Coordinates of C-alpha atoms in Angstrom, one line a residue:
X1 CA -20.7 -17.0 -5.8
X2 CA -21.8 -13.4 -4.7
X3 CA -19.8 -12.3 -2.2
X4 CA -20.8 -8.7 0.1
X5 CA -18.7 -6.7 2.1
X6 CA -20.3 -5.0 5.5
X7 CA -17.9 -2.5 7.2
X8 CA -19.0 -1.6 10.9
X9 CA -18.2 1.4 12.4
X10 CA -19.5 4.3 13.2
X11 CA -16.3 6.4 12.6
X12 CA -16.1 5.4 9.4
X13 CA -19.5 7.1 8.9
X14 CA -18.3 10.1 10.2
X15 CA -15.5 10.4 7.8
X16 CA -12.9 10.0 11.0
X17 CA -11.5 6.9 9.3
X18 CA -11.0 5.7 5.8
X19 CA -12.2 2.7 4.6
X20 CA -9.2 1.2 3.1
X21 CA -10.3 -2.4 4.5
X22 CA -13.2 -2.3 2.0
X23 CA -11.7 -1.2 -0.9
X24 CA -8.6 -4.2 -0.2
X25 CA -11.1 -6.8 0.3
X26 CA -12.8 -5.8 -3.0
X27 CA -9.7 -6.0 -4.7
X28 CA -8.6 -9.4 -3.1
X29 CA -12.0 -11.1 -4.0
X30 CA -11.7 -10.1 -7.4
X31 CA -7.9 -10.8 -8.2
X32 CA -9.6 -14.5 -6.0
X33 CA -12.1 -15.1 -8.8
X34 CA -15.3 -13.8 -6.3
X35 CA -17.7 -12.0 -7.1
X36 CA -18.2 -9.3 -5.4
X37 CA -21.6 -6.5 -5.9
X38 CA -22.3 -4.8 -2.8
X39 CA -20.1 -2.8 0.0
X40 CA -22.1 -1.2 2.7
X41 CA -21.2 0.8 5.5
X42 CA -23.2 0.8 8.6
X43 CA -22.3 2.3 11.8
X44 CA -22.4 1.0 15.7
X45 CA -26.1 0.4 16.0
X46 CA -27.8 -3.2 16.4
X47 CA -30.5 -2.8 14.5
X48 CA -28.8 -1.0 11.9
X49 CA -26.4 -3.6 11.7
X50 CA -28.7 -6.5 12.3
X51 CA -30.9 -4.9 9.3
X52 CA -27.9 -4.6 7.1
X53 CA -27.0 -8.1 7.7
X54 CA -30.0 -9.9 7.2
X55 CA -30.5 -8.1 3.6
X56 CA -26.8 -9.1 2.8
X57 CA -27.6 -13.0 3.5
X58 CA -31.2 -12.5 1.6
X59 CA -29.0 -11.1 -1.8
X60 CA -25.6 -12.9 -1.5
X61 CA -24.1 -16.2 -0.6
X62 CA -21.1 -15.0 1.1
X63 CA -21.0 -11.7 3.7
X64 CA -18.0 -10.4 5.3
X65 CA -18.4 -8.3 8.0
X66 CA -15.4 -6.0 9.1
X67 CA -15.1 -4.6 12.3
X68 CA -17.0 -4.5 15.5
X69 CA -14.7 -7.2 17.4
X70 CA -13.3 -4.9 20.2
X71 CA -13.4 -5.4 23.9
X72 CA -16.1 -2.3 24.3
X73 CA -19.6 -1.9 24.6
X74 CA -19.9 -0.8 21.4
X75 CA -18.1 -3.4 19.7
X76 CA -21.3 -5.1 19.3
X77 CA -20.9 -7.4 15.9
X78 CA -20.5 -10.7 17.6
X79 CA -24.2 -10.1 19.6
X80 CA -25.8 -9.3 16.3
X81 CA -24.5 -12.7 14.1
X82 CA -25.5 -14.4 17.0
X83 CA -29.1 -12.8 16.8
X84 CA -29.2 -13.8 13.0
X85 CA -28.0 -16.6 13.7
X86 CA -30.3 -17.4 16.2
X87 CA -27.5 -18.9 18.5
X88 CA -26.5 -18.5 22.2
X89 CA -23.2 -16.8 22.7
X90 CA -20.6 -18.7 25.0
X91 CA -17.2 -18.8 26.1
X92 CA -14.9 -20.5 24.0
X93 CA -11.9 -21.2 26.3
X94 CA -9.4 -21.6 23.7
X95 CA -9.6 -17.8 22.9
X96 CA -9.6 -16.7 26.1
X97 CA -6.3 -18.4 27.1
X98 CA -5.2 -17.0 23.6
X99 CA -5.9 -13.4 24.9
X100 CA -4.8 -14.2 28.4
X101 CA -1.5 -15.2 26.8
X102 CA -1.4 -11.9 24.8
X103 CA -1.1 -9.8 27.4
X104 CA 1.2 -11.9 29.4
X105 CA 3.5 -11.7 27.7
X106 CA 3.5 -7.5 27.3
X107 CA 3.3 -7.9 31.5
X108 CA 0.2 -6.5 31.5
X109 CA -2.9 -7.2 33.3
X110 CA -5.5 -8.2 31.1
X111 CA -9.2 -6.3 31.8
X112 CA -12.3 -8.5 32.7
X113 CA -13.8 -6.9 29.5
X114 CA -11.3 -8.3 27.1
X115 CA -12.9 -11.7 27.9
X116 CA -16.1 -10.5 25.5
X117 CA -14.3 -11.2 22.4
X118 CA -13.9 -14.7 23.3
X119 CA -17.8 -15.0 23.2
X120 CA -18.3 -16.6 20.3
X121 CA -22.1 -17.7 18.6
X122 CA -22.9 -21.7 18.8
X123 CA -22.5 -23.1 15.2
X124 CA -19.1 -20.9 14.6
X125 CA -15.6 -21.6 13.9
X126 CA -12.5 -19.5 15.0
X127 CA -10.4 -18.4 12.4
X128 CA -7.0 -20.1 13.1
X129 CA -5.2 -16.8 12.0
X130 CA -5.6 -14.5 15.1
X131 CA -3.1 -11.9 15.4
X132 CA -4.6 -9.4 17.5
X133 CA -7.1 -9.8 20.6
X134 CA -10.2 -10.1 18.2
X135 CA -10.9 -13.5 16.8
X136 CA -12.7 -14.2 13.6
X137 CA -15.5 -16.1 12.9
X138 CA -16.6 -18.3 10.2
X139 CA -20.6 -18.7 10.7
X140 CA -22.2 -21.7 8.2
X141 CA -25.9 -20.1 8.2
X142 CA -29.0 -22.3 6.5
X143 CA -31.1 -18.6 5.4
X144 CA -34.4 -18.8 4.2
X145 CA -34.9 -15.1 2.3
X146 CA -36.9 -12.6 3.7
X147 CA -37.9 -14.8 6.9
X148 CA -34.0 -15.9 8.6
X149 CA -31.8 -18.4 9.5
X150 CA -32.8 -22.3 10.4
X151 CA -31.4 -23.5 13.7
X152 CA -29.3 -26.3 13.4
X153 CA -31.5 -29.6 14.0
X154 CA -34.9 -27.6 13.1
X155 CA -37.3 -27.6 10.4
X156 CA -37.3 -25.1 7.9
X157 CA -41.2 -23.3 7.2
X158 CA -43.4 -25.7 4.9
X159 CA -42.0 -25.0 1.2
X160 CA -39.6 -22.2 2.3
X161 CA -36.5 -22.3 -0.1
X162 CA -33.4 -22.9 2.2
X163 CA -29.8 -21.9 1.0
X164 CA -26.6 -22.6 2.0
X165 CA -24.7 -18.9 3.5
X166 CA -21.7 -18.2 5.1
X167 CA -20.4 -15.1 7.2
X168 CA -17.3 -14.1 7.9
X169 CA -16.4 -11.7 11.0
X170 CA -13.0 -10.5 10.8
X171 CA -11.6 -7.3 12.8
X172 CA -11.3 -3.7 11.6
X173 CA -7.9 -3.4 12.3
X174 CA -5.9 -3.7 8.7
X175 CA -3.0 -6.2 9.3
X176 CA -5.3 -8.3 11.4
X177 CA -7.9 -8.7 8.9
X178 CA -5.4 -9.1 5.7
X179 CA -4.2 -11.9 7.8
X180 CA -7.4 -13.6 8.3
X181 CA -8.3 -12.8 4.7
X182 CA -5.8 -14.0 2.9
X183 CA -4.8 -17.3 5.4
X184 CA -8.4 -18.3 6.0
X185 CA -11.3 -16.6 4.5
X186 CA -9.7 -16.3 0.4
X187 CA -9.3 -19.9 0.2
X188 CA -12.8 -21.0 1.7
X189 CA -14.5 -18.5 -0.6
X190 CA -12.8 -20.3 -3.3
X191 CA -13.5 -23.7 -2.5
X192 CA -16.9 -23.1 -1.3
X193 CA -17.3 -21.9 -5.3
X194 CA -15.7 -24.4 -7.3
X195 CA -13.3 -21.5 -8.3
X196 CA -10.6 -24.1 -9.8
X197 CA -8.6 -22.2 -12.1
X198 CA -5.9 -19.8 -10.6
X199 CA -5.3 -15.5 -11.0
X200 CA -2.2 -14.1 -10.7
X201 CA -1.8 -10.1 -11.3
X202 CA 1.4 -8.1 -11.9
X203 CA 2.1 -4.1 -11.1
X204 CA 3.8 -2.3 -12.8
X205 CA 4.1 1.1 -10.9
X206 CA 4.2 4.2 -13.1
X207 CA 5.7 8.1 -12.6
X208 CA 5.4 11.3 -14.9
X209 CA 2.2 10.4 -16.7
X210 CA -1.3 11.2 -16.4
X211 CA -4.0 8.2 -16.1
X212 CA -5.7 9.2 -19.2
X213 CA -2.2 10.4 -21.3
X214 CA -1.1 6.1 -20.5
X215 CA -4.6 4.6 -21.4
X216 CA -3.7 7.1 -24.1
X217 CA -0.1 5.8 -24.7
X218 CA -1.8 1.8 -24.4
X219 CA -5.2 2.5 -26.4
X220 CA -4.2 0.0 -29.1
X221 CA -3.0 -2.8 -26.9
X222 CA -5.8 -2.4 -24.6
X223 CA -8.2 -3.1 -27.4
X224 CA -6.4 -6.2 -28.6
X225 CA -6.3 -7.8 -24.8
X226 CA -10.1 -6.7 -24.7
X227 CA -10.8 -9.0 -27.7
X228 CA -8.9 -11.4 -26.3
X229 CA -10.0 -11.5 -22.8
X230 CA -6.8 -12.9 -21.2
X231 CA -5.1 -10.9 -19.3
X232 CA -6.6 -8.3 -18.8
X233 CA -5.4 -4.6 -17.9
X234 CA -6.7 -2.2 -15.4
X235 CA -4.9 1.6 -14.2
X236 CA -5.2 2.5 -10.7
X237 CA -4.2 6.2 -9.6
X238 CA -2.3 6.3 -6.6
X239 CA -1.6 9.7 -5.7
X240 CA 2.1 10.2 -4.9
X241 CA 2.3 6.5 -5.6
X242 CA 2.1 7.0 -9.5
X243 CA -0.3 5.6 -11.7
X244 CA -0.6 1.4 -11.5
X245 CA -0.6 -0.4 -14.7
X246 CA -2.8 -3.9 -13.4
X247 CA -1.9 -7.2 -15.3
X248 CA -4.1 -9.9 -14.2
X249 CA -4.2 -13.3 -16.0
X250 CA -6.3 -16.5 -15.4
X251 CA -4.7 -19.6 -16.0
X252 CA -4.8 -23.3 -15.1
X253 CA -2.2 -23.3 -12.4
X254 CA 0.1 -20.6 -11.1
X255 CA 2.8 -21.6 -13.7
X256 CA 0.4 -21.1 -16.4
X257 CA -0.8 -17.0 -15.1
X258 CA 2.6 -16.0 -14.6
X259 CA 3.5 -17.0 -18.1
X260 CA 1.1 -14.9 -19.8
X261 CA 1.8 -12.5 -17.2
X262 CA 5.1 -12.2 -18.1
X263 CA 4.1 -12.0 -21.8
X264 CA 2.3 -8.7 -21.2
X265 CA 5.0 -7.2 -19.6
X266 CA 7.6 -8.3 -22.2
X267 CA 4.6 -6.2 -24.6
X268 CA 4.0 -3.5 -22.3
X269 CA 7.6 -2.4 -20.9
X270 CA 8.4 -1.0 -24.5
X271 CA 5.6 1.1 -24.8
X272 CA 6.2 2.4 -21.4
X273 CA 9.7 3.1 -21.2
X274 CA 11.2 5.0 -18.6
X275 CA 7.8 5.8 -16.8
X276 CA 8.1 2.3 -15.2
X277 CA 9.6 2.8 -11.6
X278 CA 8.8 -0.7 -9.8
X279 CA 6.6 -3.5 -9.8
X280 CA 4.0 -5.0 -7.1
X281 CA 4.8 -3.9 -3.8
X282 CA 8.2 -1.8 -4.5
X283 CA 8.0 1.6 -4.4
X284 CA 10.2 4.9 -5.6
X285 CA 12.5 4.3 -2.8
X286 CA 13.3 0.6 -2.8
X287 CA 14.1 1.2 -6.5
X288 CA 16.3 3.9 -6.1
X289 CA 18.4 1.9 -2.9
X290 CA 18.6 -0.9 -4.9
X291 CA 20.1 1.1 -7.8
X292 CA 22.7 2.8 -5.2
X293 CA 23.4 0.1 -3.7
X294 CA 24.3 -2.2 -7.0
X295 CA 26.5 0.5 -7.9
X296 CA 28.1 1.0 -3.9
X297 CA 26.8 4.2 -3.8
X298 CA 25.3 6.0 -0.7
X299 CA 23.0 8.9 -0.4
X300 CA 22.7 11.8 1.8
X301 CA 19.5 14.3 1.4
X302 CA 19.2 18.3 2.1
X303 CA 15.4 18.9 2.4
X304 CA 13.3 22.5 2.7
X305 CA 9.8 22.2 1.4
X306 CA 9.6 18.3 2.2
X307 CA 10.6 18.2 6.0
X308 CA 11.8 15.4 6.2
X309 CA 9.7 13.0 3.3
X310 CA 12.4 12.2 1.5
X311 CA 14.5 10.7 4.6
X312 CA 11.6 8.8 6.4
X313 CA 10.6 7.2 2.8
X314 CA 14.5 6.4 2.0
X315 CA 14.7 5.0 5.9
X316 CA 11.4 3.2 6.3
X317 CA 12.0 1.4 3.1
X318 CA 16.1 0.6 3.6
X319 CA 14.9 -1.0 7.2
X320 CA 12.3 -2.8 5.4
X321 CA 14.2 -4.0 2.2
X322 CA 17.4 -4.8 5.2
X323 CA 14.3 -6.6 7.4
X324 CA 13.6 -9.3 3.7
X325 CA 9.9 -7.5 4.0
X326 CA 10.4 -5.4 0.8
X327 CA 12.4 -6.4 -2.0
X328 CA 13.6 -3.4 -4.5
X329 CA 15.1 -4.4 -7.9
X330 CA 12.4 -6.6 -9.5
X331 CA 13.1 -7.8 -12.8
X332 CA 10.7 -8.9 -15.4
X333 CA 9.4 -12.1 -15.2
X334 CA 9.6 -12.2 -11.4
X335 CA 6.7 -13.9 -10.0
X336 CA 5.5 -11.3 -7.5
X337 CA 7.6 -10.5 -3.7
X338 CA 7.2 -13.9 -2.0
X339 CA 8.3 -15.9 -4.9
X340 CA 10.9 -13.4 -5.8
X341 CA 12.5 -13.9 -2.4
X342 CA 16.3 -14.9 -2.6
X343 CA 16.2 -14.2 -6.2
X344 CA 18.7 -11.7 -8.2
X345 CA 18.3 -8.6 -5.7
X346 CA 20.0 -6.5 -3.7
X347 CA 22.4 -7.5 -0.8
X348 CA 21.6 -4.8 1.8
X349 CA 23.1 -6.6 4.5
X350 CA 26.0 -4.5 4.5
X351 CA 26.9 -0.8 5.5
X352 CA 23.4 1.1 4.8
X353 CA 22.5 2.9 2.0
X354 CA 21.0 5.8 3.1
X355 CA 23.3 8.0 5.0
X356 CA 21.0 10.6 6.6
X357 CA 19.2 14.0 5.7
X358 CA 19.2 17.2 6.6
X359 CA 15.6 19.0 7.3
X360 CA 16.8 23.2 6.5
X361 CA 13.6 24.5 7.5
X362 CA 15.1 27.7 9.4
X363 CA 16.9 30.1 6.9
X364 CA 20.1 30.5 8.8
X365 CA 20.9 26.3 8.8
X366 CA 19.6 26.9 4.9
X367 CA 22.5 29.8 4.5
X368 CA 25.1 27.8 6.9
X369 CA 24.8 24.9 4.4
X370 CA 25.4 26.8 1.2
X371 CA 28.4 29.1 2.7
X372 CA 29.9 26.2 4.2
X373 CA 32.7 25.7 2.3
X374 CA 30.9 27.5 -0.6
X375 CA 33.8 26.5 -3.2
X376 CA 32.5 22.9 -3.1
X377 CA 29.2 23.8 -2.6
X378 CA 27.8 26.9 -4.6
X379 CA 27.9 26.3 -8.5
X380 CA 28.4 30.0 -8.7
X381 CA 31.8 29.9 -7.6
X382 CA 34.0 31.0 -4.0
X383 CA 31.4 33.1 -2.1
X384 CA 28.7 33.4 -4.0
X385 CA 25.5 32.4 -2.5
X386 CA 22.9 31.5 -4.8
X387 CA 19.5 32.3 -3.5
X388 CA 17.8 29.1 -2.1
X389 CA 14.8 28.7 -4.1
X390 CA 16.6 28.0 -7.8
X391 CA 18.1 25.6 -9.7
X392 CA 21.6 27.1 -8.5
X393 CA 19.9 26.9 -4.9
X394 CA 19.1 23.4 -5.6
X395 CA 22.3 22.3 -7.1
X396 CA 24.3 24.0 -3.8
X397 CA 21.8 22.0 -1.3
X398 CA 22.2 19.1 -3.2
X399 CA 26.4 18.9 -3.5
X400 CA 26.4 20.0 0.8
X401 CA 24.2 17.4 1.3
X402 CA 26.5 14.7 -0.2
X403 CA 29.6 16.4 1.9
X404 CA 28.1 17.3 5.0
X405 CA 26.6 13.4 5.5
X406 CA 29.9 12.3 3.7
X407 CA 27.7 9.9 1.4
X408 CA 29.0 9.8 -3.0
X409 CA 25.2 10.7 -4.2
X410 CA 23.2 13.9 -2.7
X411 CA 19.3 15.3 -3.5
X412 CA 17.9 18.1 -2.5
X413 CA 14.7 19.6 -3.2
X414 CA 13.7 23.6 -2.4
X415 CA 11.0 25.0 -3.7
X416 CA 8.6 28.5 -3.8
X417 CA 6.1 27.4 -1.1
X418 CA 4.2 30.3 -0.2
X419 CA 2.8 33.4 -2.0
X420 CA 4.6 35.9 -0.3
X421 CA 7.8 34.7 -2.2
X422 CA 6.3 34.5 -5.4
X423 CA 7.1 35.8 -8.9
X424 CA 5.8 35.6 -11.9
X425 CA 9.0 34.1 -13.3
X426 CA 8.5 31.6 -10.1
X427 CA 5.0 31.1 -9.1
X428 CA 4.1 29.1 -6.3
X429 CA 4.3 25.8 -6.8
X430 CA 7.4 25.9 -9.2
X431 CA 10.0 23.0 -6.8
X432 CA 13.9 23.2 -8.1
X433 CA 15.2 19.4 -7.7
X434 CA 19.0 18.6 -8.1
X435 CA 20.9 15.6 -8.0
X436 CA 25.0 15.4 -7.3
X437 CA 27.0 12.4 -7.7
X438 CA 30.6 11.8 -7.0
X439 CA 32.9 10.4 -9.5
X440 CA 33.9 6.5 -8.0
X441 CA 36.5 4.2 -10.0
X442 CA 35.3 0.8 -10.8
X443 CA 36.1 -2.3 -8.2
X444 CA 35.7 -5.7 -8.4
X445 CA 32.1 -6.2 -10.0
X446 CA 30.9 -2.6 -9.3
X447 CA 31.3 -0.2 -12.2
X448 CA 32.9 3.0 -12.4
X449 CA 31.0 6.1 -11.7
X450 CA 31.6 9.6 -13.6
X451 CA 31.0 12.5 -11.2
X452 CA 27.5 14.5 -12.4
X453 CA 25.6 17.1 -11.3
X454 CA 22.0 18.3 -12.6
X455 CA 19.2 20.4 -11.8
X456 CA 15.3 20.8 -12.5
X457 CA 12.5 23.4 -12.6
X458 CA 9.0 22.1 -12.3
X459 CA 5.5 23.1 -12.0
X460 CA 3.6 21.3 -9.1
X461 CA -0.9 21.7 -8.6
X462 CA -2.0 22.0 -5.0
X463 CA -1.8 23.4 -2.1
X464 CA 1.4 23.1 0.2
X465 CA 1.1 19.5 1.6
X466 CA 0.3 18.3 -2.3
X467 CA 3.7 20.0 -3.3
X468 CA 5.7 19.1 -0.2
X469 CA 4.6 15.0 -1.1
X470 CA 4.9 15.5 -5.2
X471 CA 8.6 17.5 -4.8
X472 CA 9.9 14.7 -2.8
X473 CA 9.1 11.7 -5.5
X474 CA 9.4 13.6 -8.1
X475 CA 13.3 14.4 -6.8
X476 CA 13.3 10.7 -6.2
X477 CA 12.9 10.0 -9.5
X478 CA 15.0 12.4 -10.9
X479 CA 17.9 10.3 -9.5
X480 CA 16.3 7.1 -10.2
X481 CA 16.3 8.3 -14.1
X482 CA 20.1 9.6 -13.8
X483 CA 21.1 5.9 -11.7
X484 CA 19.5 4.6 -15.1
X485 CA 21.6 6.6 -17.0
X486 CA 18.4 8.5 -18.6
X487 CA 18.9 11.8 -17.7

């Protein structure tokens, strides 16, 4: 089954949006077993849209069409199917008391022009998943290529071919279309093409190597699974995310996937070593709170060049991991986050991990922190200073941090951010991370904990914003390595 994905809007032409919702889908359909060889982009026009529609049904069994749904005039998706379609639009009351509901309960009044996106074409079915205002649609179409779709109860032109398509409408907005995708439209793509046998795909979520230095690292293994065919292995660059190593297996059943899933990574983990951070969904963060918190630790954070990165990362994922949404802590074999739930993780449900940060943009809170009781802070010894942007500077921010938010592990990350304060010893770019634990005996099932501290120098490309994001996972990392006991 050829599946095609249409994304409406015409901000998304105009480079004011992303589109992250095609690039998902795609991603979805294939890890689904769908084909999928078109993507088109097409922006808030009827004809445009009803043009790029009609070639979709003429070239694939399967469109999805993303986007359009709103309440406004221009929001004009559910007009054109029902033009393809050939169908009349009307009211379907279930929606509207759906909507009506919606905004009763925020106690707000609901605007007459809301009521458009319950107008739905004759011949549709709602999607039963509707988390937002915007319904989707599933639309059975009988297409004859190159002339349009059959009415339901008519004759199709003498000889014309007629062939079975199906469109899906499904919002724009992200976690209202993943909903729909993956509670309605996945499943009905799948049984609609006799896709019987089932693919399961694990992450494993990479730092401190290049995507070419890994398929480098894997060349050998990569040539074996291509003779093989199953599983298969794909890299996926992710920015400040690392690089993603893909396995994705086909197997009879679930049970069946995860096994030679779990194979791989038995295969792969080896040659990877210490670049592997986390798996699937978990990130830098969840796997450094885990590792603090399995050894009762908590961290404060003393930031300059990141404003504040490091702590909204470290918060955001300690309220998720605390709300069961994110995990942290996977172990191999684990059959990907909703399987994994209530397995060997974490309890977070206790005193936080994270402490708090400190954000020492202006140069006097920068100078209060490292005089402040500088014999427990500076490495250089009772009042000396060292100057903020070195490893000494790090090392000083990273020991105040742990005091002054009175948590056993601090990080702090400084760095040369601006030409002016360039050398040639320290060109821009060159971020000092440091890392300083506290020494904690052992009790009950939590081992003992030697004090340490340590320092690094690196080189960072980019402009600011690019070493501002790279400073604060690389300094993640740092203490996810020296958790591990690898640095």
């Amino acid at each position: 089954m050829k599946t095609e994905i249409i994304a409406v809007g015409t901000e998304l032409l105009l480079g004011q949006i992303v589109d992250t919702n095609s690039s998902w889908m795609g991603e979805q359909l294939a890890l689904a077993g769908i084909d999928s060889h078109y993507q088109t982009k097409v922006g808030d026009n009827f004809d445009r849209i009803d043009a790029s529609l009609r070639l979709a049904l003429d070239r694939s069994d399967a469109v999805i069409v993303c986007g359009g749904l709103g309440p406004t005039q221009d929001d004009i998706t559910r007009e054109v199917l029902a033009t393809v379609m050939d169908a009349e639009l009307v009211l379907d009351e279930q929606i509207a008391q759906r909507i009506r509901a919606m905004f009763a309960s925020r106690s707000r009044p609901m605007p007459e022009n809301n009521l458009r996106q319950a107008m739905v074409p004759t011949g549709t079915t709602p999607i039963p998943q509707q988390p937002g205002t915007a319904p989707g649609l599933v639309a059975p179409i009988r297409w004859v290529p190159g002339v349009g779709a059959v009415p339901p109860g008519a004759a199709p032109p003498d000889g014309a071919e007629v062939l079975d398509r199906v469109v899906y409408v499904v919002p724009g907005v992200p976690y209202e279309m993943r909903e729909m995708l993956n509670g309605t439209v996945l499943g009905d793509l799948q049984r609609r093409a006799g896709v019987s046998a089932t693919i399961e795909s694990r992450v494993l979520r990479t730092w401190g190597q290049s995507e070419s230095g890994l398929a480098e690292m894997l060349a050998g293994r990569i040539d074996e699974l291509d003779e093989a065919g199953n599983p298969t292995l794909a890299f996926l660059a992710s920015g400040i995310e690392g690089i993603k190593v893909r396995i994705t297996a086909k197997g009879a059943d679930s049970a069946e996937a995860w096994r030679l899933i779990e194979a791989e990574q038995a295969v792969l983990e080896p040659l990877l070593g210490d670049l592997v951070f986390a798996y699937d969904d978990d990130t830098m963060e969840t796997a450094v709170l885990a590792e603090l918190s399995r050894l009762g630790l908590t961290l404060g954070v003393a930031e300059t060049i990141t404003g504040g990165r490091m702590a909204n990362r470290l918060s955001s994922a300690e309220a998720a991991m605390r709300a069961g949404t994110a995990l942290g802590g996977a172990k191999l074999g684990d059959p990907g986050l909703a399987a994994a739930a209530g397995g060997d993780h974490p309890d977070l449900s206790g005193p936080r991990t994270f402490a708090g940060g400190i954000v020492a943009r202006s140069e006097h809170l920068a100078e209060y922190l490292l005089h402040a009781g500088s014999s427990e802070v500076s490495p250089l010894g009772d009042d000396l200073v060292p100057p903020l942007a070195s490893t000494a500077g790090a090392q000083a921010l990273a020991r105040a941090a742990r005091l002054r938010t009175s948590a056993s592990v601090g990080l702090a990350v400084t760095a040369v951010e601006d030409q002016a304060s360039a050398t040639a010893e320290h060109p821009f770019g060159t971020a000092f991370l440091a890392v300083s634990i506290a020494a904690q005996p052992a009790h009950g099932d939590v081992p003992a904990v030697a004090h340490r501290d340590k320092a690094d120098e690196i080189r960072l490309p980019g402009d600011r914003e690019r070493l501002a994001d790279y400073s604060a996972i690389s300094a993640l990392n740092l203490l996810r390595l020296m958790l591990a006991g690898r640095r």
